[in-house]
Short mmCIF file of C-alpha atoms and ligand atoms in Angstrom, two decimals:
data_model
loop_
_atom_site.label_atom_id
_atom_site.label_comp_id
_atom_site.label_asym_id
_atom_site.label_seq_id
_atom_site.Cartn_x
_atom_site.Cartn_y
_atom_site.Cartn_z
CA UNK A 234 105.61 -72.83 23.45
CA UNK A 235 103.69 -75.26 25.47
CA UNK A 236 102.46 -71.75 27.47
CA UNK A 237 101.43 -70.42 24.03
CA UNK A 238 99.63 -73.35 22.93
CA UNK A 239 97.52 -73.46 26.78
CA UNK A 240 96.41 -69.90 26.41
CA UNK A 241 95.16 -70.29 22.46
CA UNK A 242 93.69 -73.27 23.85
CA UNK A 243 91.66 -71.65 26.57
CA UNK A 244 87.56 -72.59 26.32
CA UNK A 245 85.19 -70.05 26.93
CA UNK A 246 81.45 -70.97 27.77
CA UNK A 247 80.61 -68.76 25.27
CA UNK A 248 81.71 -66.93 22.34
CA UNK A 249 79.83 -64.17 20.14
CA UNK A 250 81.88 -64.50 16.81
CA UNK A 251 83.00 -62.02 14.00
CA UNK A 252 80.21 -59.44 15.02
CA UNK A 253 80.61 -55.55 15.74
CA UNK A 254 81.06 -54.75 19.10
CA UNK A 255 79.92 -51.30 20.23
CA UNK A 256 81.26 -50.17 23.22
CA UNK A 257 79.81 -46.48 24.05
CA UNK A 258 82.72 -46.54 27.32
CA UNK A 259 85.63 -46.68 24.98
CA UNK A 260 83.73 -45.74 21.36
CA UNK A 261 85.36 -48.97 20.14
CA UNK A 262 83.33 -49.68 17.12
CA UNK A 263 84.80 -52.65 15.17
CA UNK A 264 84.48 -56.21 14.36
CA UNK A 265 85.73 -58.80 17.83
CA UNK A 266 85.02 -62.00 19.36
CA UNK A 267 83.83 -61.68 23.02
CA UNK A 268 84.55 -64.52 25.31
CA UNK A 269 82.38 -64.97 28.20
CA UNK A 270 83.13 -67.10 31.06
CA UNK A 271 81.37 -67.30 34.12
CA UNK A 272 78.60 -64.65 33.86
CA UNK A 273 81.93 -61.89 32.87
CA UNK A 274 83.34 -60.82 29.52
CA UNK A 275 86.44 -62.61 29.84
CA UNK A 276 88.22 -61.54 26.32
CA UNK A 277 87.26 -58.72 23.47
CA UNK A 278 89.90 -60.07 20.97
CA UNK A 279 90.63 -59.44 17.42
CA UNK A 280 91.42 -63.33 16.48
CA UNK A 281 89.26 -65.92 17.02
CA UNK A 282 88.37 -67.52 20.35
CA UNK A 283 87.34 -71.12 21.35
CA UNK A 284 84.49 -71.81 22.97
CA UNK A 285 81.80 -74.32 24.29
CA UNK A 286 78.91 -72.42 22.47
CA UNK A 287 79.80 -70.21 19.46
CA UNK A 288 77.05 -67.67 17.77
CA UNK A 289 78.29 -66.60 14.61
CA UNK A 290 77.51 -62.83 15.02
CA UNK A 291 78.80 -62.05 11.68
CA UNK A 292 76.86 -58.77 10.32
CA UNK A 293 74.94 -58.13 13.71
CA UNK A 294 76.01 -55.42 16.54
CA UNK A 295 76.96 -56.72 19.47
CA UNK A 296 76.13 -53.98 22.29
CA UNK A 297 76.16 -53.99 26.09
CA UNK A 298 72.69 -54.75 27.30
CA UNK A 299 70.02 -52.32 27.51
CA UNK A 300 69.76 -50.81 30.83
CA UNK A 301 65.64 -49.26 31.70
CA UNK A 302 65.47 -47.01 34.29
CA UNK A 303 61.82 -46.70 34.34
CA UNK A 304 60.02 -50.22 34.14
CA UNK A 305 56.91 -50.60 35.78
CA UNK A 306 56.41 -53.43 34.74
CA UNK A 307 58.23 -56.00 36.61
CA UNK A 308 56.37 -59.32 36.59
CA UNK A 309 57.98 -62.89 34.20
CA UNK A 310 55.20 -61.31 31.58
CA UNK A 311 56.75 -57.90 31.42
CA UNK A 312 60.32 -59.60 31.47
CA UNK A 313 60.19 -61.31 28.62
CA UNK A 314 59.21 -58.50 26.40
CA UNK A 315 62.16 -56.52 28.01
CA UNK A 316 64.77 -59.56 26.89
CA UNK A 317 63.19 -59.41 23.79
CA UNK A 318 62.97 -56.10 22.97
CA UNK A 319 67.34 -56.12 24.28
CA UNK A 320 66.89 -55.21 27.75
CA UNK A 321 68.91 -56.56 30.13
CA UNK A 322 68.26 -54.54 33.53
CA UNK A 323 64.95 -53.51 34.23
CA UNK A 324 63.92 -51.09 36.97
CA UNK A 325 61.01 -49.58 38.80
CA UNK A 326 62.93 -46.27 39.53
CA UNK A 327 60.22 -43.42 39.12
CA UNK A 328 57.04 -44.54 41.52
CA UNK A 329 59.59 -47.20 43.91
CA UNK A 330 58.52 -50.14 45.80
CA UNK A 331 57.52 -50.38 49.42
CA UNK A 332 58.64 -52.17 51.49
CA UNK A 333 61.65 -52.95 49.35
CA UNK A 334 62.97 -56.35 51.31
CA UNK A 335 60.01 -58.12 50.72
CA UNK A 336 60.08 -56.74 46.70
CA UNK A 337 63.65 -57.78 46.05
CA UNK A 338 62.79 -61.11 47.90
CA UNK A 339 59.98 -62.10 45.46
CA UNK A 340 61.79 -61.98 42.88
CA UNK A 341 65.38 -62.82 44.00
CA UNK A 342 65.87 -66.42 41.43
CA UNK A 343 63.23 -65.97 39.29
CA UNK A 344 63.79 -62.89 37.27
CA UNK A 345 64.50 -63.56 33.18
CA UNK A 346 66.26 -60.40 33.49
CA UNK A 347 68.40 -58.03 36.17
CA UNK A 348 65.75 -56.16 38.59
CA UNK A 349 65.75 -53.78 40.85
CA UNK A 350 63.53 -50.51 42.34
CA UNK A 351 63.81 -47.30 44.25
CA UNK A 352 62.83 -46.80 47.53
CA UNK A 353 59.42 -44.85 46.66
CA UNK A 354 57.42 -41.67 48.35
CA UNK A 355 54.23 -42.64 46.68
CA UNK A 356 53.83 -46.76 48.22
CA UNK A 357 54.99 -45.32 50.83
CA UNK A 358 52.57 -42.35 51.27
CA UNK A 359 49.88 -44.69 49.93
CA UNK A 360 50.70 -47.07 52.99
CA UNK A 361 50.70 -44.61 55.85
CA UNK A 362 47.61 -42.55 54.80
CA UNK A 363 45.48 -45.49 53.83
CA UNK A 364 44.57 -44.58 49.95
CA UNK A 365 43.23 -47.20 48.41
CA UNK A 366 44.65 -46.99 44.62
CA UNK A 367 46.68 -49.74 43.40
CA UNK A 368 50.32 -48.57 41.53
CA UNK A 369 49.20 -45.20 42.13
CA UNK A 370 46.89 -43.54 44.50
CA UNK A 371 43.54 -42.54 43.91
CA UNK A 372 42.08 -40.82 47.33
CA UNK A 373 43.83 -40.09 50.83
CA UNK A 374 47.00 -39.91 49.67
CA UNK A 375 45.83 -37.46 46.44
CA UNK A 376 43.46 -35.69 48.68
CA UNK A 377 45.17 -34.71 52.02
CA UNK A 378 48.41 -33.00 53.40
CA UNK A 379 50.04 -35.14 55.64
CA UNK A 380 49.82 -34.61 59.24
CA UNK A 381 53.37 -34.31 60.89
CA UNK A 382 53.16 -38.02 62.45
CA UNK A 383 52.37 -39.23 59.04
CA UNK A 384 55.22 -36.74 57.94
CA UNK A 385 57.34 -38.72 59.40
CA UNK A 386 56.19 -42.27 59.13
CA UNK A 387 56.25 -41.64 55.36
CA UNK A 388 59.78 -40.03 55.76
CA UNK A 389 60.85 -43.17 57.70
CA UNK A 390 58.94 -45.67 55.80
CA UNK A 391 61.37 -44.46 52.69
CA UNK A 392 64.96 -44.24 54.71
CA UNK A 393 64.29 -48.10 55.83
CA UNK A 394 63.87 -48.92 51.92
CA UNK A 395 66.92 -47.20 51.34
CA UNK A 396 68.45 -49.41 54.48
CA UNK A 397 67.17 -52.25 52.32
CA UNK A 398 69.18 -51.78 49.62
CA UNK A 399 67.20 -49.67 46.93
CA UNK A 400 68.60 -48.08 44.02
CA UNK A 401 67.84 -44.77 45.21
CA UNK A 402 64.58 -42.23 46.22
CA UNK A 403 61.72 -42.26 43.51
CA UNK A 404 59.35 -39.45 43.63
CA UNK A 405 55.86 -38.94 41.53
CA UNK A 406 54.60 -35.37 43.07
CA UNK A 407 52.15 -34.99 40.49
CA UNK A 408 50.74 -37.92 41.94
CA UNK A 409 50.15 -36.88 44.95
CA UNK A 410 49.97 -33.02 44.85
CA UNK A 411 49.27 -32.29 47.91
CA UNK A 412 52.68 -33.36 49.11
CA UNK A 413 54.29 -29.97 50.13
CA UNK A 414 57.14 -28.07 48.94
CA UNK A 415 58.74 -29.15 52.50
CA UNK A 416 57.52 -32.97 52.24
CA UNK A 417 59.25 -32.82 49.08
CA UNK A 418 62.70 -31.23 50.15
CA UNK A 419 63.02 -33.70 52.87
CA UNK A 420 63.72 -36.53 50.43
CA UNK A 421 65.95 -34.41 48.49
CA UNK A 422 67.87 -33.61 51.92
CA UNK A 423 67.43 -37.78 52.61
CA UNK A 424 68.94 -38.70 48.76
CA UNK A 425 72.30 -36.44 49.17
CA UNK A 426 72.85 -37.76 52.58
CA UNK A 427 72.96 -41.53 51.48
CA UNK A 428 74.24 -40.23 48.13
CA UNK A 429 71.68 -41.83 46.19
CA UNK A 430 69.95 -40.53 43.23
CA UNK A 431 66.30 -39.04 43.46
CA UNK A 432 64.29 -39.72 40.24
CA UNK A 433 61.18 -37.20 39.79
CA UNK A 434 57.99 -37.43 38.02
CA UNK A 435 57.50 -33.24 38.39
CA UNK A 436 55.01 -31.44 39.87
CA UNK A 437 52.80 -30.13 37.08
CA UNK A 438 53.43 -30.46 32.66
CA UNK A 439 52.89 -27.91 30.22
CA UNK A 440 52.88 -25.04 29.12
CA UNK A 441 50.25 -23.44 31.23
CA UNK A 442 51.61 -22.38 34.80
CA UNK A 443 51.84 -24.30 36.84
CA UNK A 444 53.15 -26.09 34.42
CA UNK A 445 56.42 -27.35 33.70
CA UNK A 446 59.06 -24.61 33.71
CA UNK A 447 58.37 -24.08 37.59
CA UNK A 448 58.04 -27.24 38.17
CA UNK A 449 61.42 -28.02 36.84
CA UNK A 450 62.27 -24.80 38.92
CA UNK A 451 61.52 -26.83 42.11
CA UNK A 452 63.52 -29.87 41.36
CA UNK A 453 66.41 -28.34 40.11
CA UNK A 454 66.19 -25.61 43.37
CA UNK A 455 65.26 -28.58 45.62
CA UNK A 456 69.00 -30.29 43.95
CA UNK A 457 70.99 -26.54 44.33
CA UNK A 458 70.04 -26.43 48.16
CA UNK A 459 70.32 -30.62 49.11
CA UNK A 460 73.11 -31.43 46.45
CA UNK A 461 71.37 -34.30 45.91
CA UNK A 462 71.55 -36.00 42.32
CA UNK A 463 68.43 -35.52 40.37
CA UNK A 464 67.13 -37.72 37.56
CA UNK A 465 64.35 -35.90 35.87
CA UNK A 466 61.93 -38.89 34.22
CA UNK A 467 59.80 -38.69 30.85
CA UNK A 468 61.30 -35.32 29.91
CA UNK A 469 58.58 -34.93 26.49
CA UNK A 470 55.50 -35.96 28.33
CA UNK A 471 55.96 -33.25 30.99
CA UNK A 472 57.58 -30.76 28.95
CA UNK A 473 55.58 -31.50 25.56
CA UNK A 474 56.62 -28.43 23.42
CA UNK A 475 58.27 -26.59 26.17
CA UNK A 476 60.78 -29.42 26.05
CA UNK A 477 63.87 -27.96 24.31
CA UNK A 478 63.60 -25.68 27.07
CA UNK A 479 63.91 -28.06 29.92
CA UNK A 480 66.79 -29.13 28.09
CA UNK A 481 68.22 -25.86 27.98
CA UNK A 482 67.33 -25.64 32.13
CA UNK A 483 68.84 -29.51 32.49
CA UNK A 484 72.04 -28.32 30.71
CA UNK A 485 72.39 -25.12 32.37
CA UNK A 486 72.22 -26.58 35.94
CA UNK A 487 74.84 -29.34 34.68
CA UNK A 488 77.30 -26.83 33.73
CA UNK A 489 76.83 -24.70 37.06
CA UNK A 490 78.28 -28.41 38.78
CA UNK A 491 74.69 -29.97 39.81
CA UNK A 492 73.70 -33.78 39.07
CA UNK A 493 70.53 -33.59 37.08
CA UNK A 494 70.20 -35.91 34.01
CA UNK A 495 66.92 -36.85 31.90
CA UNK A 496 65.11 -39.63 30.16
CA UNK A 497 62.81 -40.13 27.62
CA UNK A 498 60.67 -42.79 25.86
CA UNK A 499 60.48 -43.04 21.54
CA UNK A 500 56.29 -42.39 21.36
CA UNK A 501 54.03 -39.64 21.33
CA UNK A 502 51.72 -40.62 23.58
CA UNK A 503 51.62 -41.03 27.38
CA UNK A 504 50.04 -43.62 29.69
CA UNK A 505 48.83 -43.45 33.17
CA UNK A 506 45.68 -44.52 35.66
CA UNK A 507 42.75 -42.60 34.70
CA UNK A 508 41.36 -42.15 38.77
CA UNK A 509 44.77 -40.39 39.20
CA UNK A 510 45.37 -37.25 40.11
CA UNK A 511 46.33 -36.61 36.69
CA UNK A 512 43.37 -36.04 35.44
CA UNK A 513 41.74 -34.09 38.30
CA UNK A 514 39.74 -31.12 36.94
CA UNK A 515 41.77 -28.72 34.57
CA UNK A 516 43.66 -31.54 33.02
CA UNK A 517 42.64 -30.57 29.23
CA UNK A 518 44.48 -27.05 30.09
CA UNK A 519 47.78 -29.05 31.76
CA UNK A 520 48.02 -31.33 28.75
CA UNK A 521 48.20 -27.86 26.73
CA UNK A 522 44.65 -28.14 25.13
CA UNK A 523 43.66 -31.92 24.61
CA UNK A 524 40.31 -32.85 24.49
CA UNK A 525 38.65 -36.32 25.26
CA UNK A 526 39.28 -38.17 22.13
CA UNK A 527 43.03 -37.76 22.82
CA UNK A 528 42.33 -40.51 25.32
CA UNK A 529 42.42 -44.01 24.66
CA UNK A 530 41.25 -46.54 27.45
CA UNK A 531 43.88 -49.72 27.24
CA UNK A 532 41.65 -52.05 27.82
CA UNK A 533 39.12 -51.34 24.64
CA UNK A 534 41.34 -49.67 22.80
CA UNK A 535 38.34 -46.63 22.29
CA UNK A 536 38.80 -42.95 22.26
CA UNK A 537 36.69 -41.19 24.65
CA UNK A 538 34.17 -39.15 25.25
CA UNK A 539 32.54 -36.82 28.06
CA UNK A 540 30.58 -39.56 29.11
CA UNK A 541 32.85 -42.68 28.46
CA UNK A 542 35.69 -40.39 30.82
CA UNK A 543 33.27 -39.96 33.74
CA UNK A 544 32.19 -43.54 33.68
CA UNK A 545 36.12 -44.71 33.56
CA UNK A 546 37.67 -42.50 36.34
CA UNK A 547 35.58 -43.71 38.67
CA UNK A 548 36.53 -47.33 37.98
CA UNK A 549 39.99 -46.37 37.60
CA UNK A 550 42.41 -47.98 34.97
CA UNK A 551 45.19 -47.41 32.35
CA UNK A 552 44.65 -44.84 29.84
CA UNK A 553 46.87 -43.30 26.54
CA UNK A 554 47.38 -40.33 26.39
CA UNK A 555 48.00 -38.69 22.82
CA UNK A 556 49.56 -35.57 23.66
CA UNK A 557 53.27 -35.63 22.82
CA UNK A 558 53.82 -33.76 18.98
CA UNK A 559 56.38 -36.37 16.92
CA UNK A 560 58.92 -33.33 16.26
CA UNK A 561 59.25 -33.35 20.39
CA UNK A 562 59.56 -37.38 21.05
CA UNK A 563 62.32 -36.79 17.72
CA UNK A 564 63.58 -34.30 19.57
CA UNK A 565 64.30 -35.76 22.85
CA UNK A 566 65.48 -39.64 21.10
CA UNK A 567 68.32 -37.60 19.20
CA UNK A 568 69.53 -35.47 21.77
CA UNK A 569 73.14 -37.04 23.29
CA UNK A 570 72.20 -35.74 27.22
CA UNK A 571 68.41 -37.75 26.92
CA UNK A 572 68.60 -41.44 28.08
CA UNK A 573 66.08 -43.88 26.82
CA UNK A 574 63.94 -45.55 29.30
CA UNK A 575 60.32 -46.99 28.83
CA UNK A 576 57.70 -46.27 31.37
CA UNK A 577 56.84 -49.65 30.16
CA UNK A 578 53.91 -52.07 32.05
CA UNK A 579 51.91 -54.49 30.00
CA UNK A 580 49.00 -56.67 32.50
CA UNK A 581 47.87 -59.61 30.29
CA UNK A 582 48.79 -58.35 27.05
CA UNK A 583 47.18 -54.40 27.59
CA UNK A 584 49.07 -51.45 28.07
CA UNK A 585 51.31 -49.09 26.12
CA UNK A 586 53.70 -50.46 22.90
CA UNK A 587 56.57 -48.43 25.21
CA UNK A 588 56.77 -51.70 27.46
CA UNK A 589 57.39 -54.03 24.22
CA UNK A 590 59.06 -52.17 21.82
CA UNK A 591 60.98 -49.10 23.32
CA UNK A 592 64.75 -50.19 22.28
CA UNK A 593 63.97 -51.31 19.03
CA UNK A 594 61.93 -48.61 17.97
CA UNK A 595 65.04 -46.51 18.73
CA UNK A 596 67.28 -48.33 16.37
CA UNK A 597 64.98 -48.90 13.82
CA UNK A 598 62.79 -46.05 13.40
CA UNK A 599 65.12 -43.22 15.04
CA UNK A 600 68.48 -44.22 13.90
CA UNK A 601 68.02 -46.21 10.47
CA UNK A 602 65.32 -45.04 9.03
CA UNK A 603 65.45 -41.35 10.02
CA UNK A 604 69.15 -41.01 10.79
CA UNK A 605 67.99 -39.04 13.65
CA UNK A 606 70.96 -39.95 15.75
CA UNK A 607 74.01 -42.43 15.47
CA UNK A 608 74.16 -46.15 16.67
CA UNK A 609 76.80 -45.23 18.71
CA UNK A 610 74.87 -42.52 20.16
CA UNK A 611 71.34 -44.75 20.84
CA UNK A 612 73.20 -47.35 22.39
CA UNK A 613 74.56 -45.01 24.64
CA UNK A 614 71.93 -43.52 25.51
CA UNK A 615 70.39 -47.31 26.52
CA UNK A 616 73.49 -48.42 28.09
CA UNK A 617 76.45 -46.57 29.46
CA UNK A 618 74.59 -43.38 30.33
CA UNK A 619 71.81 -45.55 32.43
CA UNK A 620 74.51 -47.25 33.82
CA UNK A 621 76.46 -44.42 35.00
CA UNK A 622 73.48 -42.51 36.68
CA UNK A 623 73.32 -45.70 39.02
CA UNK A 624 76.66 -45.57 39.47
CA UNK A 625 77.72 -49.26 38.26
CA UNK A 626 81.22 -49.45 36.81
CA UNK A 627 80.42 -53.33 35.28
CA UNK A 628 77.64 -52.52 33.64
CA UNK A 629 76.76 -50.67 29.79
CA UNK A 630 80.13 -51.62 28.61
CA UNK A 631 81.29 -54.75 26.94
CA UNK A 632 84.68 -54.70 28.18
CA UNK A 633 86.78 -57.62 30.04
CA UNK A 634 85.78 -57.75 33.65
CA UNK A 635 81.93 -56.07 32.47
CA UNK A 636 78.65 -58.19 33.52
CA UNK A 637 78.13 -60.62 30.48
CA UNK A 638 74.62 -58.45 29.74
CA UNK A 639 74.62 -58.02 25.80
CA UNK A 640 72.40 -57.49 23.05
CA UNK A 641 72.83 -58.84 19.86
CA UNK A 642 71.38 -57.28 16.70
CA UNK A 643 70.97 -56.86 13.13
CA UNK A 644 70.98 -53.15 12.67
CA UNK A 645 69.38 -53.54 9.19
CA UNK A 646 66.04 -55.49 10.38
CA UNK A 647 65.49 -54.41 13.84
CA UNK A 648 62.50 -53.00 14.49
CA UNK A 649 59.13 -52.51 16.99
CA UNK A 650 56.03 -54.71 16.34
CA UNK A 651 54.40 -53.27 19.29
CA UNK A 652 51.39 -51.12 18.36
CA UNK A 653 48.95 -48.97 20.46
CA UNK A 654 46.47 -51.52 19.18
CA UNK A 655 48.28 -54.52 19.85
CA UNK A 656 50.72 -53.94 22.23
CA UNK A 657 51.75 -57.29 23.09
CA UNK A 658 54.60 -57.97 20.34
CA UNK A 659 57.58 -58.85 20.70
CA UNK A 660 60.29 -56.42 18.97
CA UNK A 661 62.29 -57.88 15.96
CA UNK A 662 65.85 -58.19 15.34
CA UNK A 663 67.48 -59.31 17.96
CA UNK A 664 68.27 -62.31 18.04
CA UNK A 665 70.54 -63.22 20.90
CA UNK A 666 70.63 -61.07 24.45
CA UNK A 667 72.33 -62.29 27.51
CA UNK A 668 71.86 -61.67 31.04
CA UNK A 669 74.84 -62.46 33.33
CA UNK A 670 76.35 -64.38 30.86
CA UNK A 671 73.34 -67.05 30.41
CA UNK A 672 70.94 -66.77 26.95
CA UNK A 673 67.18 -65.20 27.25
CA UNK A 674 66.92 -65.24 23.62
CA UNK A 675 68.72 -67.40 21.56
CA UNK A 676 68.25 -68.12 18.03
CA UNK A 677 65.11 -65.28 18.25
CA UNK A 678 63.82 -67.02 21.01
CA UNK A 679 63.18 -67.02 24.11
CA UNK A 680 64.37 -69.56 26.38
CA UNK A 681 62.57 -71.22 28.71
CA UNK A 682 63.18 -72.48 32.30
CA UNK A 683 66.03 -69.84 32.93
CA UNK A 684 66.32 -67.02 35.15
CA UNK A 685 69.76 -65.61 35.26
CA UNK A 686 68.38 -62.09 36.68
CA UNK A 687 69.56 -60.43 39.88
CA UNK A 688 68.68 -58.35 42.07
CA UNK A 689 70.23 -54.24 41.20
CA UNK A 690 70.79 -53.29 44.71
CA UNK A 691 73.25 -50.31 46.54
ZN1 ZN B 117 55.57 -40.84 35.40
#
């Protein structure tokens, strides 16, 4: 008895009370208290539990923390629009960081949420061939093939990251188009012999070749003859309404045994740098027949014009991109193999509603007020499916012995606030998300002078 009466007795630091747990691992879907000690889920119990701090969760979902594969934003600003829009692990996966020590190391103890990056061609390219762009690269490294010394500077620049820790290779050859077919198979060869995922921005988008389809061709060609794994990122805004058939291609090569898996993000309109190599000449054709006023410059919020694009791409900045039909972002959000990841950055309050407002727009719009897909489904597709592409067994689950990462919501009021127009706000709804068992929203707030956030590494 006195045994008994120790174990009921057991404190927990914290307990989320009487809510539904979700957990996409196990498709337990039912009302639990979770006990959290120490940063872990301790208990998932159907009586109560004790504990120091005890949120009634009563009517609100309690989910395993979102997981974003493709944050590019990753300063405290960006951060706390990911914990408040229920993202727990936020990652620069698709353009990488280089040199990667010196990223993780600005950040290590000072992150709101869990961080981490890719080991990425682009910086790396950028760095060895001198361009002169900021997150992406506007001259030398757009401009030039590589000599074979630079080759192989770039080539090394991007094992050492990988040496460092990062989460894998990340890749942007649109970017940077004049990276060859060979420059490009190298990494591939590179990712399966560390067995680390590559994750792609393609070649070329849309319908017009080349455009998509062989682009796709490449990667999935590049995986076949490596056997590296292959994450394919922003599946609509490359494919745009070619995209059920990149899905057809992603599928196909999954059931012939390769590793190639897909995200998107819940908007219809892209974002990128307007000096890019994006929008070098015969972009209107790419983007399958856009013209200027599909553009909107982030930091006026105008559309443009012949005259207003000129004048921009020389200065170089973010731009939208209104080019992705609703039935296609629909699409992509409902279908189970798609993962949900941002392509979020906000800088002072500008940028895309993506970085604010991704998760929520999911649950809201997508699953409640369109039934588009299930809850079960969405939080999947934010949590156990991100987590299983990187590989980590203690993450996207709320199970005992998972990282204490969780999201709390209220699945009737959650919703995106962010708008094209005013991207800066926060998303509603959730009122309580925890990173490594410590609160970064509490009460619908965010805390202050915490930073429970560590570094993602290999
Ligand atoms: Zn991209």
């Amino acid at each position: 008895m006195l045994w008994a009466g120790l174990a009921s007795a057991q404190q927990y630091d914290i307990v989320l009370a009487n809510g539904r747990v979700l957990d996409p691992a196990t498709n337990l879907d039912a009302v639990r208290y979770v006990g959290i000690q120490a940063g872990k889920i301790a208990a998932v119990s159907e009586t109560p539990l004790s504990g120091r701090t005890v949120v009634d969760a009563k009517g609100l979902v309690v989910a395993p923390g979102f997981i974003d594969l493709h944050s590019h934003g990753q300063t405290p600003e960006n951060y706390r629009y990911k914990a408040r829009d229920g993202v727990t692990t936020a990652l620069e996966l698709e353009v990488g960081v280089s040199p990667v020590r010196e990223w993780y190391a600005a950040r290590e103890g000072k992150a709101l949420v869990n961080f981490g990056a890719t080991s990425g061609h682009i910086p790396a390219r950028m760095a060895v061939m001198h361009d002169s762009g900021g997150l992406l690269p506007r001259d030398a490294a757009v401009n030039r093939v590589a000599t074979p010394e630079e080759r192989r500077e770039i080539f090394d620049r991007v094992r050492h990251g990988l040496e460092d820790g990062a989460l894998g290779i990340g890749l942007g050859i649109a970017y940077v188009p004049k990276a060859s077919r060979e420059e490009i198979l190298d990494l591939f060869q590179l990712a399966a012999e560390r067995k680390v995922p590559i994750y792609v921005h393609m070649r070329n988008s849309g319908p017009v070749e080349p455009g998509v389809v062989d682009s796709l061709q490449e990667m999935i060609a590049d995986a076949a003859a490596t056997g590296a794994s292959l994450h394919v990122v922003h599946i609509t805004s490359m494919g745009l309404r070619e995209t059920p058939l990149c899905l057809r291609m992603i599928e196909g090569a999954r059931k012939r045994g390769l590793d190639v898996t897909t995200e998107a993000y819940p908007y219809t309109a892209a974002e990128t740098d307007l000096a890019s190599a994006i929008f070098s000449d015969g972009w209107q054709q790419r983007m399958g027949d856009v013209s200027y006023g599909n553009l909107q410059w982030v930091a006026t919020g105008e559309r443009l014009t012949a005259d207003t694009f000129a004048k921009y791409r020389k200065q170089g900045g973010p731009v939208i991109i209104h080019v992705i039909p609703e039935e296609i972002a629909r699409f992509a959000v409902a279908d189970p193999s798609v993962m949900i990841a941002s392509d979020g950055v906000l800088e002072n309050g500008k940028g895309h509603p993506r970085a604010a407002g991704s998760y929520a727009r999911v649950l809201g719009r997508y699953v409640r007020e369109q039934h588009a897909l299930s809850l079960m489904d969405a939080v999947r597709k934010m949590s156990l499916m991100p987590a299983d592409r990187l590989g980590m067994k203690n993450k996207g689950r709320i199970e005992v012995g998972a990282d204490a990462d969780i999201a709390v919501f209220d699945p009737a009021r959650v919703i995106d606030r962010a708008t094209f127009e005013n991207p800066a706000q926060y998303s509603d709804g959730i009122p309580y998300v925890l990173v490594q068992g410590t609160f970064v929203v509490k009460d619908g707030a965010l805390q202050e002078n915490v930073a429970p956030g560590q570094a993602v590494r290999r």
